[in-house]
mmCIF file with all atom_site columns, C-alpha atoms in Angstrom:
data_model
loop_
_atom_site.group_PDB
_atom_site.id
_atom_site.type_symbol
_atom_site.label_atom_id
_atom_site.label_alt_id
_atom_site.label_comp_id
_atom_site.label_asym_id
_atom_site.label_entity_id
_atom_site.label_seq_id
_atom_site.pdbx_PDB_ins_code
_atom_site.Cartn_x
_atom_site.Cartn_y
_atom_site.Cartn_z
_atom_site.occupancy
_atom_site.B_iso_or_equiv
_atom_site.pdbx_formal_charge
_atom_site.auth_seq_id
_atom_site.auth_comp_id
_atom_site.auth_asym_id
_atom_site.auth_atom_id
_atom_site.pdbx_PDB_model_num
ATOM 1   C CA . MET C 1 1   ? -139.322 -27.656 -119.764 1.00 85.00 ? 600 MET C CA 1
ATOM 2   C CA . ALA C 1 2   ? -139.956 -31.047 -118.171 1.00 88.00 ? 601 ALA C CA 1
ATOM 3   C CA . ARG C 1 3   ? -142.066 -32.302 -121.069 1.00 87.00 ? 602 ARG C CA 1
ATOM 4   C CA . TYR C 1 4   ? -139.349 -31.698 -123.698 1.00 86.00 ? 603 TYR C CA 1
ATOM 5   C CA . GLY C 1 5   ? -136.303 -31.938 -121.454 1.00 91.00 ? 604 GLY C CA 1
ATOM 6   C CA . VAL C 1 6   ? -134.954 -28.473 -122.260 1.00 91.00 ? 605 VAL C CA 1
ATOM 7   C CA . SER C 1 7   ? -133.693 -25.642 -120.106 1.00 92.00 ? 606 SER C CA 1
ATOM 8   C CA . ARG C 1 8   ? -135.555 -22.440 -119.246 1.00 91.00 ? 607 ARG C CA 1
ATOM 9   C CA . ILE C 1 9   ? -133.093 -20.384 -121.299 1.00 92.00 ? 608 ILE C CA 1
ATOM 10  C CA . THR C 1 10  ? -133.806 -22.555 -124.366 1.00 91.00 ? 609 THR C CA 1
ATOM 11  C CA . ILE C 1 11  ? -137.556 -21.987 -123.968 1.00 90.00 ? 610 ILE C CA 1
ATOM 12  C CA . ARG C 1 12  ? -137.041 -18.231 -123.565 1.00 90.00 ? 611 ARG C CA 1
ATOM 13  C CA . ARG C 1 13  ? -134.830 -18.069 -126.658 1.00 91.00 ? 612 ARG C CA 1
ATOM 14  C CA . ALA C 1 14  ? -137.331 -20.071 -128.703 1.00 91.00 ? 613 ALA C CA 1
ATOM 15  C CA . ILE C 1 15  ? -140.190 -17.811 -127.612 1.00 90.00 ? 614 ILE C CA 1
ATOM 16  C CA . GLY C 1 16  ? -138.061 -14.750 -128.388 1.00 89.00 ? 615 GLY C CA 1
ATOM 17  C CA . GLU C 1 17  ? -137.331 -16.025 -131.899 1.00 89.00 ? 616 GLU C CA 1
ATOM 18  C CA . LEU C 1 18  ? -140.996 -16.834 -132.507 1.00 88.00 ? 617 LEU C CA 1
ATOM 19  C CA . CYS C 1 19  ? -141.904 -13.310 -131.346 1.00 86.00 ? 618 CYS C CA 1
ATOM 20  C CA . GLY C 1 20  ? -139.263 -11.890 -133.682 1.00 84.00 ? 619 GLY C CA 1
ATOM 21  C CA . ASP C 1 21  ? -140.764 -13.872 -136.583 1.00 80.00 ? 620 ASP C CA 1
ATOM 22  C CA . GLY C 1 22  ? -144.247 -12.571 -135.771 1.00 80.00 ? 621 GLY C CA 1
ATOM 23  C CA . ARG C 1 23  ? -145.625 -15.984 -134.833 1.00 84.00 ? 622 ARG C CA 1
ATOM 24  C CA . LEU C 1 24  ? -146.030 -15.064 -131.157 1.00 88.00 ? 623 LEU C CA 1
ATOM 25  C CA . GLN C 1 25  ? -146.613 -11.736 -129.434 1.00 88.00 ? 624 GLN C CA 1
ATOM 26  C CA . ARG C 1 26  ? -145.963 -10.801 -125.828 1.00 88.00 ? 625 ARG C CA 1
ATOM 27  C CA . GLN C 1 27  ? -148.671 -8.624  -124.276 1.00 87.00 ? 626 GLN C CA 1
ATOM 28  C CA . GLN C 1 28  ? -148.321 -7.176  -120.814 1.00 88.00 ? 627 GLN C CA 1
ATOM 29  C CA . GLY C 1 29  ? -150.997 -8.524  -118.507 1.00 88.00 ? 628 GLY C CA 1
ATOM 30  C CA . ARG C 1 30  ? -152.079 -11.197 -120.994 1.00 88.00 ? 629 ARG C CA 1
ATOM 31  C CA . GLY C 1 31  ? -148.998 -13.298 -121.610 1.00 89.00 ? 630 GLY C CA 1
ATOM 32  C CA . THR C 1 32  ? -147.651 -14.652 -124.882 1.00 91.00 ? 631 THR C CA 1
ATOM 33  C CA . LEU C 1 33  ? -150.213 -15.055 -127.659 1.00 88.00 ? 632 LEU C CA 1
ATOM 34  C CA . VAL C 1 34  ? -150.149 -17.022 -130.904 1.00 88.00 ? 633 VAL C CA 1
ATOM 35  C CA . MET C 1 35  ? -150.558 -14.633 -133.845 1.00 80.00 ? 634 MET C CA 1
ATOM 36  C CA . PRO C 1 36  ? -152.665 -15.363 -136.929 1.00 65.00 ? 635 PRO C CA 1
ATOM 37  C CA . GLY C 1 37  ? -150.887 -16.494 -140.091 1.00 58.00 ? 636 GLY C CA 1
ATOM 38  C CA . LYS C 1 38  ? -149.719 -14.022 -142.703 1.00 53.00 ? 637 LYS C CA 1
ATOM 39  C CA . VAL C 1 39  ? -152.250 -12.781 -145.203 1.00 40.00 ? 638 VAL C CA 1
ATOM 40  C CA . ARG C 1 40  ? -151.855 -14.038 -148.759 1.00 42.00 ? 639 ARG C CA 1
ATOM 41  C CA . GLN C 1 41  ? -153.307 -11.962 -151.547 1.00 39.00 ? 640 GLN C CA 1
ATOM 42  C CA . THR C 1 42  ? -153.247 -12.367 -155.293 1.00 43.00 ? 641 THR C CA 1
ATOM 43  C CA . LEU C 1 43  ? -152.314 -9.182  -157.092 1.00 51.00 ? 642 LEU C CA 1
ATOM 44  C CA . VAL C 1 44  ? -154.478 -8.716  -160.147 1.00 49.00 ? 643 VAL C CA 1
ATOM 45  C CA . SER C 1 45  ? -154.447 -4.945  -160.514 1.00 57.00 ? 644 SER C CA 1
ATOM 46  C CA . LEU C 1 46  ? -151.918 -2.883  -162.382 1.00 62.00 ? 645 LEU C CA 1
ATOM 47  C CA . SER C 1 47  ? -152.762 0.241   -160.439 1.00 67.00 ? 646 SER C CA 1
ATOM 48  C CA . GLY C 1 48  ? -149.931 1.910   -158.619 1.00 76.00 ? 647 GLY C CA 1
ATOM 49  C CA . PHE C 1 49  ? -149.646 2.781   -154.955 1.00 76.00 ? 648 PHE C CA 1
ATOM 50  C CA . SER C 1 50  ? -150.846 6.364   -155.505 1.00 78.00 ? 649 SER C CA 1
ATOM 51  C CA . GLU C 1 51  ? -153.947 5.244   -157.388 1.00 78.00 ? 650 GLU C CA 1
ATOM 52  C CA . THR C 1 52  ? -154.774 2.653   -154.747 1.00 77.00 ? 651 THR C CA 1
ATOM 53  C CA . MET C 1 53  ? -154.448 5.204   -151.943 1.00 77.00 ? 652 MET C CA 1
ATOM 54  C CA . ASP C 1 54  ? -156.460 7.792   -153.897 1.00 78.00 ? 653 ASP C CA 1
ATOM 55  C CA . GLY C 1 55  ? -159.213 5.201   -154.307 1.00 77.00 ? 654 GLY C CA 1
ATOM 56  C CA . LEU C 1 56  ? -159.280 4.809   -150.522 1.00 78.00 ? 655 LEU C CA 1
ATOM 57  C CA . GLY C 1 57  ? -159.438 8.575   -149.982 1.00 81.00 ? 656 GLY C CA 1
ATOM 58  C CA . ARG C 1 58  ? -155.891 8.751   -148.669 1.00 81.00 ? 657 ARG C CA 1
ATOM 59  C CA . LYS C 1 59  ? -152.843 10.762  -149.666 1.00 84.00 ? 658 LYS C CA 1
ATOM 60  C CA . ALA C 1 60  ? -149.911 8.783   -151.018 1.00 84.00 ? 659 ALA C CA 1
ATOM 61  C CA . SER C 1 61  ? -146.349 10.032  -151.085 1.00 87.00 ? 660 SER C CA 1
ATOM 62  C CA . HIS C 1 62  ? -143.048 8.578   -152.262 1.00 90.00 ? 661 HIS C CA 1
ATOM 63  C CA . ARG C 1 63  ? -139.840 9.492   -150.453 1.00 92.00 ? 662 ARG C CA 1
ATOM 64  C CA . ILE C 1 64  ? -136.636 8.655   -152.333 1.00 94.00 ? 663 ILE C CA 1
ATOM 65  C CA . LEU C 1 65  ? -134.137 6.977   -150.007 1.00 94.00 ? 664 LEU C CA 1
ATOM 66  C CA . ALA C 1 66  ? -131.523 6.132   -152.641 1.00 95.00 ? 665 ALA C CA 1
ATOM 67  C CA . ARG C 1 67  ? -130.986 6.350   -156.381 1.00 96.00 ? 666 ARG C CA 1
ATOM 68  C CA . THR C 1 68  ? -128.467 4.189   -158.225 1.00 96.00 ? 667 THR C CA 1
ATOM 69  C CA . ASP C 1 69  ? -127.745 4.738   -161.904 1.00 95.00 ? 668 ASP C CA 1
ATOM 70  C CA . ASN C 1 70  ? -126.418 1.668   -163.745 1.00 93.00 ? 669 ASN C CA 1
ATOM 71  C CA . PRO C 1 71  ? -126.212 -0.622  -160.691 1.00 93.00 ? 670 PRO C CA 1
ATOM 72  C CA . ASP C 1 72  ? -124.298 -3.879  -160.956 1.00 91.00 ? 671 ASP C CA 1
ATOM 73  C CA . ALA C 1 73  ? -127.347 -6.133  -161.328 1.00 91.00 ? 672 ALA C CA 1
ATOM 74  C CA . PRO C 1 74  ? -126.906 -8.277  -164.471 1.00 90.00 ? 673 PRO C CA 1
ATOM 75  C CA . ALA C 1 75  ? -129.890 -10.530 -163.734 1.00 90.00 ? 674 ALA C CA 1
ATOM 76  C CA . ILE C 1 76  ? -132.271 -7.587  -163.391 1.00 90.00 ? 675 ILE C CA 1
ATOM 77  C CA . ARG C 1 77  ? -130.731 -5.769  -166.364 1.00 89.00 ? 676 ARG C CA 1
ATOM 78  C CA . ALA C 1 78  ? -131.378 -8.864  -168.508 1.00 90.00 ? 677 ALA C CA 1
ATOM 79  C CA . ARG C 1 79  ? -134.879 -9.328  -167.060 1.00 87.00 ? 678 ARG C CA 1
ATOM 80  C CA . VAL C 1 80  ? -136.032 -5.796  -167.929 1.00 86.00 ? 679 VAL C CA 1
ATOM 81  C CA . GLN C 1 81  ? -133.796 -5.669  -171.041 1.00 89.00 ? 680 GLN C CA 1
ATOM 82  C CA . ALA C 1 82  ? -132.387 -2.372  -169.818 1.00 90.00 ? 681 ALA C CA 1
ATOM 83  C CA . GLU C 1 83  ? -129.930 -0.295  -171.761 1.00 87.00 ? 682 GLU C CA 1
ATOM 84  C CA . ALA C 1 84  ? -129.431 2.054   -168.789 1.00 92.00 ? 683 ALA C CA 1
ATOM 85  C CA . LEU C 1 85  ? -130.741 0.384   -165.637 1.00 94.00 ? 684 LEU C CA 1
ATOM 86  C CA . ILE C 1 86  ? -131.820 2.585   -162.756 1.00 95.00 ? 685 ILE C CA 1
ATOM 87  C CA . ARG C 1 87  ? -132.794 1.659   -159.219 1.00 95.00 ? 686 ARG C CA 1
ATOM 88  C CA . PHE C 1 88  ? -134.807 3.723   -156.775 1.00 95.00 ? 687 PHE C CA 1
ATOM 89  C CA . ASP C 1 89  ? -135.240 2.725   -153.143 1.00 94.00 ? 688 ASP C CA 1
ATOM 90  C CA . ARG C 1 90  ? -138.389 4.495   -151.948 1.00 93.00 ? 689 ARG C CA 1
ATOM 91  C CA . LEU C 1 91  ? -140.465 4.769   -148.813 1.00 91.00 ? 690 LEU C CA 1
ATOM 92  C CA . LEU C 1 92  ? -144.145 4.723   -149.720 1.00 87.00 ? 691 LEU C CA 1
ATOM 93  C CA . GLU C 1 93  ? -146.233 6.680   -147.241 1.00 87.00 ? 692 GLU C CA 1
ATOM 94  C CA . ASP C 1 94  ? -149.945 6.693   -146.470 1.00 83.00 ? 693 ASP C CA 1
ATOM 95  C CA . ASP C 1 95  ? -151.105 10.088  -145.172 1.00 83.00 ? 694 ASP C CA 1
ATOM 96  C CA . GLY C 1 96  ? -147.514 10.783  -144.094 1.00 84.00 ? 695 GLY C CA 1
ATOM 97  C CA . ARG C 1 97  ? -147.122 7.450   -142.260 1.00 83.00 ? 696 ARG C CA 1
ATOM 98  C CA . PRO C 1 98  ? -144.554 4.908   -143.522 1.00 85.00 ? 697 PRO C CA 1
ATOM 99  C CA . MET C 1 99  ? -146.326 2.073   -145.313 1.00 79.00 ? 698 MET C CA 1
ATOM 100 C CA . THR C 1 100 ? -143.731 0.071   -147.217 1.00 83.00 ? 699 THR C CA 1
ATOM 101 C CA . LEU C 1 101 ? -140.216 0.093   -148.614 1.00 87.00 ? 700 LEU C CA 1
ATOM 102 C CA . GLU C 1 102 ? -140.009 -0.357  -152.365 1.00 87.00 ? 701 GLU C CA 1
ATOM 103 C CA . THR C 1 103 ? -137.187 -1.037  -154.768 1.00 91.00 ? 702 THR C CA 1
ATOM 104 C CA . LEU C 1 104 ? -138.131 0.131   -158.251 1.00 91.00 ? 703 LEU C CA 1
ATOM 105 C CA . TRP C 1 105 ? -136.071 -0.903  -161.288 1.00 91.00 ? 704 TRP C CA 1
ATOM 106 C CA . PHE C 1 106 ? -136.542 0.291   -164.881 1.00 90.00 ? 705 PHE C CA 1
ATOM 107 C CA . ASP C 1 107 ? -134.720 1.336   -168.056 1.00 92.00 ? 706 ASP C CA 1
ATOM 108 C CA . ALA C 1 108 ? -133.766 5.006   -167.809 1.00 92.00 ? 707 ALA C CA 1
ATOM 109 C CA . ALA C 1 109 ? -132.798 5.178   -171.495 1.00 93.00 ? 708 ALA C CA 1
ATOM 110 C CA . ARG C 1 110 ? -136.251 4.032   -172.535 1.00 91.00 ? 709 ARG C CA 1
ATOM 111 C CA . PHE C 1 111 ? -138.112 6.276   -170.090 1.00 91.00 ? 710 PHE C CA 1
ATOM 112 C CA . PRO C 1 112 ? -135.976 9.399   -169.480 1.00 90.00 ? 711 PRO C CA 1
ATOM 113 C CA . ASP C 1 113 ? -138.927 11.650  -168.539 1.00 89.00 ? 712 ASP C CA 1
ATOM 114 C CA . VAL C 1 114 ? -140.170 9.040   -166.065 1.00 92.00 ? 713 VAL C CA 1
ATOM 115 C CA . VAL C 1 115 ? -136.814 9.088   -164.247 1.00 92.00 ? 714 VAL C CA 1
ATOM 116 C CA . GLU C 1 116 ? -137.134 12.743  -163.288 1.00 91.00 ? 715 GLU C CA 1
ATOM 117 C CA . THR C 1 117 ? -140.766 12.381  -162.162 1.00 92.00 ? 716 THR C CA 1
ATOM 118 C CA . VAL C 1 118 ? -139.889 9.426   -159.929 1.00 92.00 ? 717 VAL C CA 1
ATOM 119 C CA . ALA C 1 119 ? -136.756 11.199  -158.644 1.00 93.00 ? 718 ALA C CA 1
ATOM 120 C CA . ALA C 1 120 ? -138.977 14.121  -157.602 1.00 93.00 ? 719 ALA C CA 1
ATOM 121 C CA . GLY C 1 121 ? -141.227 11.792  -155.588 1.00 90.00 ? 720 GLY C CA 1
ATOM 122 C CA . GLY C 1 122 ? -143.879 11.167  -158.227 1.00 90.00 ? 721 GLY C CA 1
ATOM 123 C CA . SER C 1 123 ? -145.844 8.047   -159.060 1.00 89.00 ? 722 SER C CA 1
ATOM 124 C CA . PHE C 1 124 ? -144.137 5.600   -161.443 1.00 89.00 ? 723 PHE C CA 1
ATOM 125 C CA . PHE C 1 125 ? -147.407 4.402   -163.008 1.00 86.00 ? 724 PHE C CA 1
ATOM 126 C CA . ALA C 1 126 ? -148.717 7.955   -163.454 1.00 87.00 ? 725 ALA C CA 1
ATOM 127 C CA . ALA C 1 127 ? -145.387 9.009   -165.005 1.00 90.00 ? 726 ALA C CA 1
ATOM 128 C CA . LEU C 1 128 ? -145.533 6.116   -167.476 1.00 89.00 ? 727 LEU C CA 1
ATOM 129 C CA . ARG C 1 129 ? -148.981 7.277   -168.578 1.00 88.00 ? 728 ARG C CA 1
ATOM 130 C CA . ASP C 1 130 ? -148.416 11.039  -168.470 1.00 90.00 ? 729 ASP C CA 1
ATOM 131 C CA . LYS C 1 131 ? -144.806 11.338  -169.647 1.00 89.00 ? 730 LYS C CA 1
ATOM 132 C CA . ALA C 1 132 ? -144.307 8.266   -171.841 1.00 88.00 ? 731 ALA C CA 1
ATOM 133 C CA . GLY C 1 133 ? -147.898 7.730   -173.026 1.00 90.00 ? 732 GLY C CA 1
ATOM 134 C CA . ILE C 1 134 ? -147.812 4.109   -171.890 1.00 86.00 ? 733 ILE C CA 1
ATOM 135 C CA . GLU C 1 135 ? -150.588 2.213   -170.145 1.00 83.00 ? 734 GLU C CA 1
ATOM 136 C CA . PRO C 1 136 ? -148.916 -0.689  -168.292 1.00 78.00 ? 735 PRO C CA 1
ATOM 137 C CA . ALA C 1 137 ? -150.099 -4.066  -169.571 1.00 75.00 ? 736 ALA C CA 1
ATOM 138 C CA . HIS C 1 138 ? -147.779 -6.202  -167.434 1.00 71.00 ? 737 HIS C CA 1
ATOM 139 C CA . ALA C 1 139 ? -145.857 -5.757  -164.212 1.00 72.00 ? 738 ALA C CA 1
ATOM 140 C CA . GLU C 1 140 ? -143.908 -8.049  -161.963 1.00 72.00 ? 739 GLU C CA 1
ATOM 141 C CA . ARG C 1 141 ? -143.907 -7.491  -158.238 1.00 71.00 ? 740 ARG C CA 1
ATOM 142 C CA . GLN C 1 142 ? -141.975 -9.404  -155.653 1.00 72.00 ? 741 GLN C CA 1
ATOM 143 C CA . ILE C 1 143 ? -143.200 -8.791  -152.148 1.00 70.00 ? 742 ILE C CA 1
ATOM 144 C CA . ASP C 1 144 ? -141.246 -9.699  -149.042 1.00 71.00 ? 743 ASP C CA 1
ATOM 145 C CA . VAL C 1 145 ? -143.239 -9.208  -145.865 1.00 68.00 ? 744 VAL C CA 1
ATOM 146 C CA . ASN C 1 146 ? -141.522 -8.617  -142.542 1.00 68.00 ? 745 ASN C CA 1
ATOM 147 C CA . LEU C 1 147 ? -142.582 -7.105  -139.267 1.00 64.00 ? 746 LEU C CA 1
ATOM 148 C CA . ALA C 1 148 ? -141.085 -3.731  -138.505 1.00 63.00 ? 747 ALA C CA 1
ATOM 149 C CA . ARG C 1 149 ? -138.907 -3.580  -135.448 1.00 62.00 ? 748 ARG C CA 1
ATOM 150 C CA . LEU C 1 150 ? -138.226 -0.490  -133.412 1.00 58.00 ? 749 LEU C CA 1
ATOM 151 C CA . ALA C 1 151 ? -134.552 0.253   -132.925 1.00 54.00 ? 750 ALA C CA 1
ATOM 152 C CA . ARG C 1 152 ? -133.627 0.303   -129.266 1.00 55.00 ? 751 ARG C CA 1
ATOM 153 C CA . GLN C 1 153 ? -130.801 2.378   -127.945 1.00 52.00 ? 752 GLN C CA 1
ATOM 154 C CA . GLY C 1 154 ? -127.614 0.338   -127.987 1.00 51.00 ? 753 GLY C CA 1
ATOM 155 C CA . ARG C 1 155 ? -129.123 -2.316  -130.315 1.00 47.00 ? 754 ARG C CA 1
ATOM 156 C CA . HIS C 1 156 ? -129.386 -2.483  -134.098 1.00 45.00 ? 755 HIS C CA 1
#
């Protein structure tokens, strides 16, 4: 506080924000620790989540959280050249434990059999192969990494 000429409340707020961003972590009995930087990884595989988990000897599952037929998303519609754009918001689980949230976009008119497989909780990549006879040659993934926060009673 003396070194930078700021108040105690300012320091506490700054530490709280850094904890919220995952840069610091409070540990009872140890204090506040600096966390390692985020991991960066180049994605070179076109395998899906299910195939990756199977390769690790784990059971993958896909829980549909929301389905939107023909969403108002002109940029994505143009990007995937979709006649009938569809969006699935899914929770990908590893052995029944939440792993990641995924938003999956594709053309429902081009892949009608894939829609029903995905809607039933199936793998998108497996459905492309099994239902549409397509082996993916290109995919685009955008990954946003955030730390999960537990909801506390009275707070959102």
